[in-house]
Amino acid sequence: MSLAGHLSEYSLAEIFHFVQDGNKTGVLSIEPDIGASKFIKDPHYISFQSGRIMSVANGSGLGNRGLLKMMSQRKWLSSEQVSTLETQVSLLTQPLGTYLKSRNAVNTEQLSLLFNSQVVATACKLFEIHRGQFSFNPKAPLAYAEMTGLSLTAQEVALLGLRMLKNWDGLATKLPDPESGLQRFSTNLGGLRLDTPELQVWKLSLGEMPISKIALSLGLDVDKVQQIGFRLSSIGLVHEVSVEPAQPPVNKMMDVPKPVCVDGGNAAVPVSASFLSNLMGFLKKKG
Amino acid sequence: MEIMNLVVTGTVGAGKTTFIRSVSEIEVVDTDRKATDDVANLKQNTTVSMDFGTLQFGDEMALHIYGTPGQTRFDFMWEILIERAHAYVLLIAAHRPSEFHHARRIMNFMNRQANIPMIIGLTHSDCEGAWSSEDIALALGYQEITQQPPIVLVDANDGESVAIALVALVQHYMEITAKAEVAV
């Protein structure tokens, strides 16, 4: 059984959320459909360790030497060092960045720059892909050669990625309905830093006010609040709820068949212990 | 007559009708009607459907099982059912991840309408592309295993499997009501 499907069904932010909540370790493959993105054409492989994003690699697979290439391009490593490392990276038992730092070949600031370029910037672009396949392989070997040793929670990367997303067309059908409410899961943010509009929406996410009214009260466009709602929902801070149950007009309700068999029993009257005992015995015989 | 009402809800194609048919002692009552556009607010010729089955296991004891329509637009029909229900089972086809969002919406709606015990029944878990119960729980928003309701694998076509799922639901009902009595 695998965590796999289409990006049209689950957004990348939601997949990140599953992986983080499941505290999963493994590699998430993202394969965009042809023409799905202007910027991302190749499959991308995102390595997770206990729900944290360790690296993002692209191209033909995990055998890439993307991180070495980035350091070489920046002339942080000599061509001799790169050649030597290329023969050794498959033997690594720790992230390449950590290994090089322990040998004073790179410093913390350089690793931060690499991580931002390799993980944050690339992952943010991946949020533009709405058509393609995803699959999570918990048995895939960790790509130490692509890791700086730094990491971010999937939630943090999703929040950054969705904030930077310019084109929301691909997510239009996933946005919460303007007449739905938002209900927050907790009264604290668990250390996440929200920007001002996000914080305002989160504070009003009490499951009572529809998004259209939240937008009105905050002086924001409805679509902006929908996007914020999606963002907060994707990272597990709120969920969409119906504020009012959908009721048909009274005259139309008369036309709808009432369930004729709803005539006995009532949840307000708990069933007796002897009833339950008899029922369990009866069902167990059937099972 | 002492009656326990159970509701079987879930996404379209998860096997609600089959689930009830597999265990009901009577021919399942099906209230198919054509809905009007105004009521459905959707396409024409949409059918409203509510299934009903029963299990009589004593002179004065019966289990009534109701199936909700597959579409959320009939929320008022659902309210009628859920307000009298003692517990419910949410059926989800494990091989259709595209339906998990809808399943979550159903669950949120049901839980807002009535605070009653529920379990999750996973059908088609042996099909290609089926997600594991752990991943489906995550997709439904359960981050901690301790917070999630019981999850059972069920073959809606198999009466024995459905009976086992009902045992799990009734068992869960008993545990929840026992806890509530202790709390009082």
JSON list of C-alpha atoms in Angstrom, two decimals, chain A residues 1-6 9-11 14 17-19 21-22 24 134 173-174 183 185 206-208 233 235-236 238-249 252-253 255-280 282-284 286-287, chain B residues 2-5 23 25 29 31 33 36 38-39 48 50 52 55-57 60-64 66 73 75-77 79-86 97-101 104-105 108-109 112-113 116 125-126 129-133 135 138-139 141 143 153 159-160 163-164 166-167 170-171 173-174 177:
[
{"chain": "A", "resi": 1, "resn": "MET", "atom": "CA", "xyz": [0.00, 0.00, 0.00]},
{"chain": "A", "resi": 2, "resn": "SER", "atom": "CA", "xyz": [1.55, 3.23, -1.07]},
{"chain": "A", "resi": 3, "resn": "LEU", "atom": "CA", "xyz": [1.05, 6.90, -0.57]},
{"chain": "A", "resi": 4, "resn": "ALA", "atom": "CA", "xyz": [0.66, 7.74, -4.23]},
{"chain": "A", "resi": 5, "resn": "GLY", "atom": "CA", "xyz": [-1.71, 9.52, -6.55]},
{"chain": "A", "resi": 6, "resn": "HIS", "atom": "CA", "xyz": [-2.27, 12.51, -8.75]},
{"chain": "A", "resi": 9, "resn": "GLU", "atom": "CA", "xyz": [-6.20, 15.17, -6.24]},
{"chain": "A", "resi": 10, "resn": "TYR", "atom": "CA", "xyz": [-3.75, 16.26, -3.58]},
{"chain": "A", "resi": 11, "resn": "SER", "atom": "CA", "xyz": [-1.75, 19.42, -3.60]},
{"chain": "A", "resi": 14, "resn": "GLU", "atom": "CA", "xyz": [-1.26, 18.44, 1.55]},
{"chain": "A", "resi": 17, "resn": "HIS", "atom": "CA", "xyz": [1.38, 17.60, 5.58]},
{"chain": "A", "resi": 18, "resn": "PHE", "atom": "CA", "xyz": [0.77, 13.85, 5.46]},
{"chain": "A", "resi": 19, "resn": "VAL", "atom": "CA", "xyz": [4.46, 13.11, 5.42]},
{"chain": "A", "resi": 21, "resn": "ASP", "atom": "CA", "xyz": [2.23, 14.24, 10.42]},
{"chain": "A", "resi": 22, "resn": "GLY", "atom": "CA", "xyz": [3.17, 10.67, 9.70]},
{"chain": "A", "resi": 24, "resn": "LYS", "atom": "CA", "xyz": [7.80, 9.63, 7.69]},
{"chain": "A", "resi": 134, "resn": "PHE", "atom": "CA", "xyz": [3.36, 11.72, -6.77]},
{"chain": "A", "resi": 173, "resn": "THR", "atom": "CA", "xyz": [-11.12, 23.87, -7.23]},
{"chain": "A", "resi": 174, "resn": "LYS", "atom": "CA", "xyz": [-9.38, 23.09, -3.96]},
{"chain": "A", "resi": 183, "resn": "GLN", "atom": "CA", "xyz": [-12.22, 26.06, 12.20]},
{"chain": "A", "resi": 185, "resn": "PHE", "atom": "CA", "xyz": [-7.54, 22.94, 15.45]},
{"chain": "A", "resi": 206, "resn": "LEU", "atom": "CA", "xyz": [-13.74, 29.71, 14.89]},
{"chain": "A", "resi": 207, "resn": "GLY", "atom": "CA", "xyz": [-16.12, 27.86, 12.62]},
{"chain": "A", "resi": 208, "resn": "GLU", "atom": "CA", "xyz": [-18.77, 30.54, 12.92]},
{"chain": "A", "resi": 233, "resn": "SER", "atom": "CA", "xyz": [-5.67, 24.19, 5.96]},
{"chain": "A", "resi": 235, "resn": "ILE", "atom": "CA", "xyz": [-0.46, 22.88, 6.87]},
{"chain": "A", "resi": 236, "resn": "GLY", "atom": "CA", "xyz": [-2.99, 21.56, 9.36]},
{"chain": "A", "resi": 238, "resn": "VAL", "atom": "CA", "xyz": [-7.52, 24.94, 10.27]},
{"chain": "A", "resi": 239, "resn": "HIS", "atom": "CA", "xyz": [-10.11, 22.95, 8.41]},
{"chain": "A", "resi": 240, "resn": "GLU", "atom": "CA", "xyz": [-13.06, 23.93, 6.29]},
{"chain": "A", "resi": 241, "resn": "VAL", "atom": "CA", "xyz": [-16.46, 23.55, 7.93]},
{"chain": "A", "resi": 242, "resn": "SER", "atom": "CA", "xyz": [-20.00, 24.24, 6.82]},
{"chain": "A", "resi": 243, "resn": "VAL", "atom": "CA", "xyz": [-21.29, 27.21, 8.75]},
{"chain": "A", "resi": 244, "resn": "GLU", "atom": "CA", "xyz": [-24.97, 26.50, 8.05]},
{"chain": "A", "resi": 245, "resn": "PRO", "atom": "CA", "xyz": [-26.29, 23.13, 6.95]},
{"chain": "A", "resi": 246, "resn": "ALA", "atom": "CA", "xyz": [-27.57, 23.40, 3.40]},
{"chain": "A", "resi": 247, "resn": "GLN", "atom": "CA", "xyz": [-31.36, 23.63, 3.61]},
{"chain": "A", "resi": 248, "resn": "PRO", "atom": "CA", "xyz": [-33.63, 23.55, 0.61]},
{"chain": "A", "resi": 249, "resn": "PRO", "atom": "CA", "xyz": [-36.43, 26.09, 0.38]},
{"chain": "A", "resi": 252, "resn": "LYS", "atom": "CA", "xyz": [-39.14, 22.28, -2.09]},
{"chain": "A", "resi": 253, "resn": "MET", "atom": "CA", "xyz": [-38.47, 20.27, 1.03]},
{"chain": "A", "resi": 255, "resn": "ASP", "atom": "CA", "xyz": [-41.34, 17.42, -2.43]},
{"chain": "A", "resi": 256, "resn": "VAL", "atom": "CA", "xyz": [-38.49, 15.40, -1.08]},
{"chain": "A", "resi": 257, "resn": "PRO", "atom": "CA", "xyz": [-39.34, 11.95, 0.20]},
{"chain": "A", "resi": 258, "resn": "LYS", "atom": "CA", "xyz": [-39.02, 11.71, 3.94]},
{"chain": "A", "resi": 259, "resn": "PRO", "atom": "CA", "xyz": [-37.46, 8.45, 4.93]},
{"chain": "A", "resi": 260, "resn": "VAL", "atom": "CA", "xyz": [-40.56, 6.49, 5.79]},
{"chain": "A", "resi": 261, "resn": "CYS", "atom": "CA", "xyz": [-38.63, 4.03, 7.84]},
{"chain": "A", "resi": 262, "resn": "VAL", "atom": "CA", "xyz": [-37.26, 6.59, 10.28]},
{"chain": "A", "resi": 263, "resn": "ASP", "atom": "CA", "xyz": [-39.90, 5.77, 12.81]},
{"chain": "A", "resi": 264, "resn": "GLY", "atom": "CA", "xyz": [-38.25, 3.96, 15.65]},
{"chain": "A", "resi": 265, "resn": "GLY", "atom": "CA", "xyz": [-35.44, 4.42, 18.11]},
{"chain": "A", "resi": 266, "resn": "ASN", "atom": "CA", "xyz": [-33.89, 7.64, 19.13]},
{"chain": "A", "resi": 267, "resn": "ALA", "atom": "CA", "xyz": [-30.33, 8.51, 19.92]},
{"chain": "A", "resi": 268, "resn": "ALA", "atom": "CA", "xyz": [-31.59, 10.54, 22.85]},
{"chain": "A", "resi": 269, "resn": "VAL", "atom": "CA", "xyz": [-32.66, 7.24, 24.41]},
{"chain": "A", "resi": 270, "resn": "PRO", "atom": "CA", "xyz": [-29.60, 5.04, 24.84]},
{"chain": "A", "resi": 271, "resn": "VAL", "atom": "CA", "xyz": [-30.16, 1.39, 24.19]},
{"chain": "A", "resi": 272, "resn": "SER", "atom": "CA", "xyz": [-30.07, -0.91, 27.19]},
{"chain": "A", "resi": 273, "resn": "ALA", "atom": "CA", "xyz": [-27.17, -3.07, 28.26]},
{"chain": "A", "resi": 274, "resn": "SER", "atom": "CA", "xyz": [-29.19, -6.21, 27.61]},
{"chain": "A", "resi": 275, "resn": "PHE", "atom": "CA", "xyz": [-29.97, -4.97, 24.09]},
{"chain": "A", "resi": 276, "resn": "LEU", "atom": "CA", "xyz": [-26.28, -4.41, 23.39]},
{"chain": "A", "resi": 277, "resn": "SER", "atom": "CA", "xyz": [-25.32, -7.75, 24.86]},
{"chain": "A", "resi": 278, "resn": "ASN", "atom": "CA", "xyz": [-27.88, -9.55, 22.70]},
{"chain": "A", "resi": 279, "resn": "LEU", "atom": "CA", "xyz": [-26.87, -7.57, 19.63]},
{"chain": "A", "resi": 280, "resn": "MET", "atom": "CA", "xyz": [-23.19, -8.33, 20.08]},
{"chain": "A", "resi": 282, "resn": "PHE", "atom": "CA", "xyz": [-26.11, -11.96, 17.37]},
{"chain": "A", "resi": 283, "resn": "LEU", "atom": "CA", "xyz": [-23.54, -10.12, 15.24]},
{"chain": "A", "resi": 284, "resn": "LYS", "atom": "CA", "xyz": [-20.65, -12.28, 16.40]},
{"chain": "A", "resi": 286, "resn": "LYS", "atom": "CA", "xyz": [-22.95, -13.75, 11.84]},
{"chain": "A", "resi": 287, "resn": "GLY", "atom": "CA", "xyz": [-19.30, -12.71, 11.70]},
{"chain": "B", "resi": 2, "resn": "GLU", "atom": "CA", "xyz": [-36.17, -1.37, 21.42]},
{"chain": "B", "resi": 3, "resn": "ILE", "atom": "CA", "xyz": [-34.33, -0.12, 18.38]},
{"chain": "B", "resi": 4, "resn": "MET", "atom": "CA", "xyz": [-30.76, 0.95, 17.74]},
{"chain": "B", "resi": 5, "resn": "ASN", "atom": "CA", "xyz": [-30.23, 3.17, 14.72]},
{"chain": "B", "resi": 23, "resn": "VAL", "atom": "CA", "xyz": [-26.35, -7.85, 6.34]},
{"chain": "B", "resi": 25, "resn": "GLU", "atom": "CA", "xyz": [-32.67, -9.40, 6.80]},
{"chain": "B", "resi": 29, "resn": "VAL", "atom": "CA", "xyz": [-35.63, -0.21, 1.05]},
{"chain": "B", "resi": 31, "resn": "THR", "atom": "CA", "xyz": [-36.20, 5.58, -1.80]},
{"chain": "B", "resi": 33, "resn": "ARG", "atom": "CA", "xyz": [-36.61, 9.77, -6.45]},
{"chain": "B", "resi": 36, "resn": "THR", "atom": "CA", "xyz": [-35.45, 18.94, -8.68]},
{"chain": "B", "resi": 38, "resn": "ASP", "atom": "CA", "xyz": [-33.70, 23.68, -6.95]},
{"chain": "B", "resi": 39, "resn": "VAL", "atom": "CA", "xyz": [-33.34, 21.03, -4.33]},
{"chain": "B", "resi": 48, "resn": "VAL", "atom": "CA", "xyz": [-31.96, 10.99, -4.11]},
{"chain": "B", "resi": 50, "resn": "MET", "atom": "CA", "xyz": [-31.56, 6.44, 1.01]},
{"chain": "B", "resi": 52, "resn": "PHE", "atom": "CA", "xyz": [-32.64, 1.08, 4.87]},
{"chain": "B", "resi": 55, "resn": "LEU", "atom": "CA", "xyz": [-31.78, -6.93, 11.70]},
{"chain": "B", "resi": 56, "resn": "GLN", "atom": "CA", "xyz": [-34.31, -8.37, 14.11]},
{"chain": "B", "resi": 57, "resn": "PHE", "atom": "CA", "xyz": [-32.64, -10.36, 16.85]},
{"chain": "B", "resi": 60, "resn": "GLU", "atom": "CA", "xyz": [-38.64, -6.66, 20.85]},
{"chain": "B", "resi": 61, "resn": "MET", "atom": "CA", "xyz": [-35.13, -5.83, 19.64]},
{"chain": "B", "resi": 62, "resn": "ALA", "atom": "CA", "xyz": [-34.01, -4.60, 16.24]},
{"chain": "B", "resi": 63, "resn": "LEU", "atom": "CA", "xyz": [-31.07, -2.90, 14.60]},
{"chain": "B", "resi": 64, "resn": "HIS", "atom": "CA", "xyz": [-31.99, -0.36, 11.94]},
{"chain": "B", "resi": 66, "resn": "TYR", "atom": "CA", "xyz": [-29.64, 3.66, 7.25]},
{"chain": "B", "resi": 73, "resn": "ARG", "atom": "CA", "xyz": [-25.92, 18.48, -1.19]},
{"chain": "B", "resi": 75, "resn": "ASP", "atom": "CA", "xyz": [-27.53, 17.71, 3.93]},
{"chain": "B", "resi": 76, "resn": "PHE", "atom": "CA", "xyz": [-31.06, 18.06, 5.20]},
{"chain": "B", "resi": 77, "resn": "MET", "atom": "CA", "xyz": [-31.69, 14.39, 4.45]},
{"chain": "B", "resi": 79, "resn": "GLU", "atom": "CA", "xyz": [-29.77, 15.62, 9.33]},
{"chain": "B", "resi": 80, "resn": "ILE", "atom": "CA", "xyz": [-32.96, 13.62, 9.48]},
{"chain": "B", "resi": 81, "resn": "LEU", "atom": "CA", "xyz": [-30.92, 10.45, 9.68]},
{"chain": "B", "resi": 82, "resn": "ILE", "atom": "CA", "xyz": [-28.16, 11.58, 11.96]},
{"chain": "B", "resi": 83, "resn": "GLU", "atom": "CA", "xyz": [-30.40, 13.17, 14.56]},
{"chain": "B", "resi": 84, "resn": "ARG", "atom": "CA", "xyz": [-31.82, 9.76, 15.48]},
{"chain": "B", "resi": 85, "resn": "ALA", "atom": "CA", "xyz": [-28.65, 7.76, 15.03]},
{"chain": "B", "resi": 86, "resn": "HIS", "atom": "CA", "xyz": [-26.83, 6.12, 17.90]},
{"chain": "B", "resi": 97, "resn": "PRO", "atom": "CA", "xyz": [-7.57, 8.92, -2.85]},
{"chain": "B", "resi": 98, "resn": "SER", "atom": "CA", "xyz": [-9.45, 11.51, -4.87]},
{"chain": "B", "resi": 99, "resn": "GLU", "atom": "CA", "xyz": [-12.46, 10.84, -2.61]},
{"chain": "B", "resi": 100, "resn": "PHE", "atom": "CA", "xyz": [-10.68, 11.32, 0.70]},
{"chain": "B", "resi": 101, "resn": "HIS", "atom": "CA", "xyz": [-11.34, 15.06, 0.71]},
{"chain": "B", "resi": 104, "resn": "ARG", "atom": "CA", "xyz": [-13.32, 14.32, 5.39]},
{"chain": "B", "resi": 105, "resn": "ARG", "atom": "CA", "xyz": [-16.07, 16.80, 4.59]},
{"chain": "B", "resi": 108, "resn": "ASN", "atom": "CA", "xyz": [-16.79, 17.00, 9.64]},
{"chain": "B", "resi": 109, "resn": "PHE", "atom": "CA", "xyz": [-20.43, 17.54, 8.76]},
{"chain": "B", "resi": 112, "resn": "ARG", "atom": "CA", "xyz": [-20.87, 18.84, 13.80]},
{"chain": "B", "resi": 113, "resn": "GLN", "atom": "CA", "xyz": [-24.43, 17.59, 13.56]},
{"chain": "B", "resi": 116, "resn": "ILE", "atom": "CA", "xyz": [-22.05, 10.20, 18.38]},
{"chain": "B", "resi": 125, "resn": "SER", "atom": "CA", "xyz": [-8.14, -2.03, 0.56]},
{"chain": "B", "resi": 126, "resn": "ASP", "atom": "CA", "xyz": [-6.82, -4.93, -1.52]},
{"chain": "B", "resi": 129, "resn": "GLY", "atom": "CA", "xyz": [-3.37, 1.99, -5.54]},
{"chain": "B", "resi": 130, "resn": "ALA", "atom": "CA", "xyz": [-5.04, 1.56, -2.15]},
{"chain": "B", "resi": 131, "resn": "TRP", "atom": "CA", "xyz": [-3.60, 3.71, 0.60]},
{"chain": "B", "resi": 132, "resn": "SER", "atom": "CA", "xyz": [-2.76, 2.20, 3.97]},
{"chain": "B", "resi": 133, "resn": "SER", "atom": "CA", "xyz": [-5.09, 2.88, 6.90]},
{"chain": "B", "resi": 135, "resn": "ASP", "atom": "CA", "xyz": [-2.10, 7.27, 5.41]},
{"chain": "B", "resi": 138, "resn": "LEU", "atom": "CA", "xyz": [-3.60, 11.31, 7.94]},
{"chain": "B", "resi": 139, "resn": "ALA", "atom": "CA", "xyz": [-5.64, 12.38, 4.92]},
{"chain": "B", "resi": 141, "resn": "GLY", "atom": "CA", "xyz": [-6.77, 14.86, 9.54]},
{"chain": "B", "resi": 143, "resn": "GLN", "atom": "CA", "xyz": [-2.37, 13.26, 13.39]},
{"chain": "B", "resi": 153, "resn": "LEU", "atom": "CA", "xyz": [-11.08, -3.16, 6.81]},
{"chain": "B", "resi": 159, "resn": "GLY", "atom": "CA", "xyz": [-21.97, -10.46, 5.18]},
{"chain": "B", "resi": 160, "resn": "GLU", "atom": "CA", "xyz": [-19.46, -11.83, 7.69]},
{"chain": "B", "resi": 163, "resn": "ALA", "atom": "CA", "xyz": [-21.02, -8.13, 10.69]},
{"chain": "B", "resi": 164, "resn": "ILE", "atom": "CA", "xyz": [-17.47, -7.82, 12.05]},
{"chain": "B", "resi": 166, "resn": "LEU", "atom": "CA", "xyz": [-20.83, -3.71, 12.96]},
{"chain": "B", "resi": 167, "resn": "VAL", "atom": "CA", "xyz": [-19.40, -5.49, 16.00]},
{"chain": "B", "resi": 170, "resn": "VAL", "atom": "CA", "xyz": [-21.31, -1.41, 18.55]},
{"chain": "B", "resi": 171, "resn": "GLN", "atom": "CA", "xyz": [-18.24, -2.16, 20.67]},
{"chain": "B", "resi": 173, "resn": "TYR", "atom": "CA", "xyz": [-20.53, 2.69, 21.06]},
{"chain": "B", "resi": 174, "resn": "MET", "atom": "CA", "xyz": [-20.43, 0.67, 24.28]},
{"chain": "B", "resi": 177, "resn": "THR", "atom": "CA", "xyz": [-21.25, 5.41, 26.41]}
]
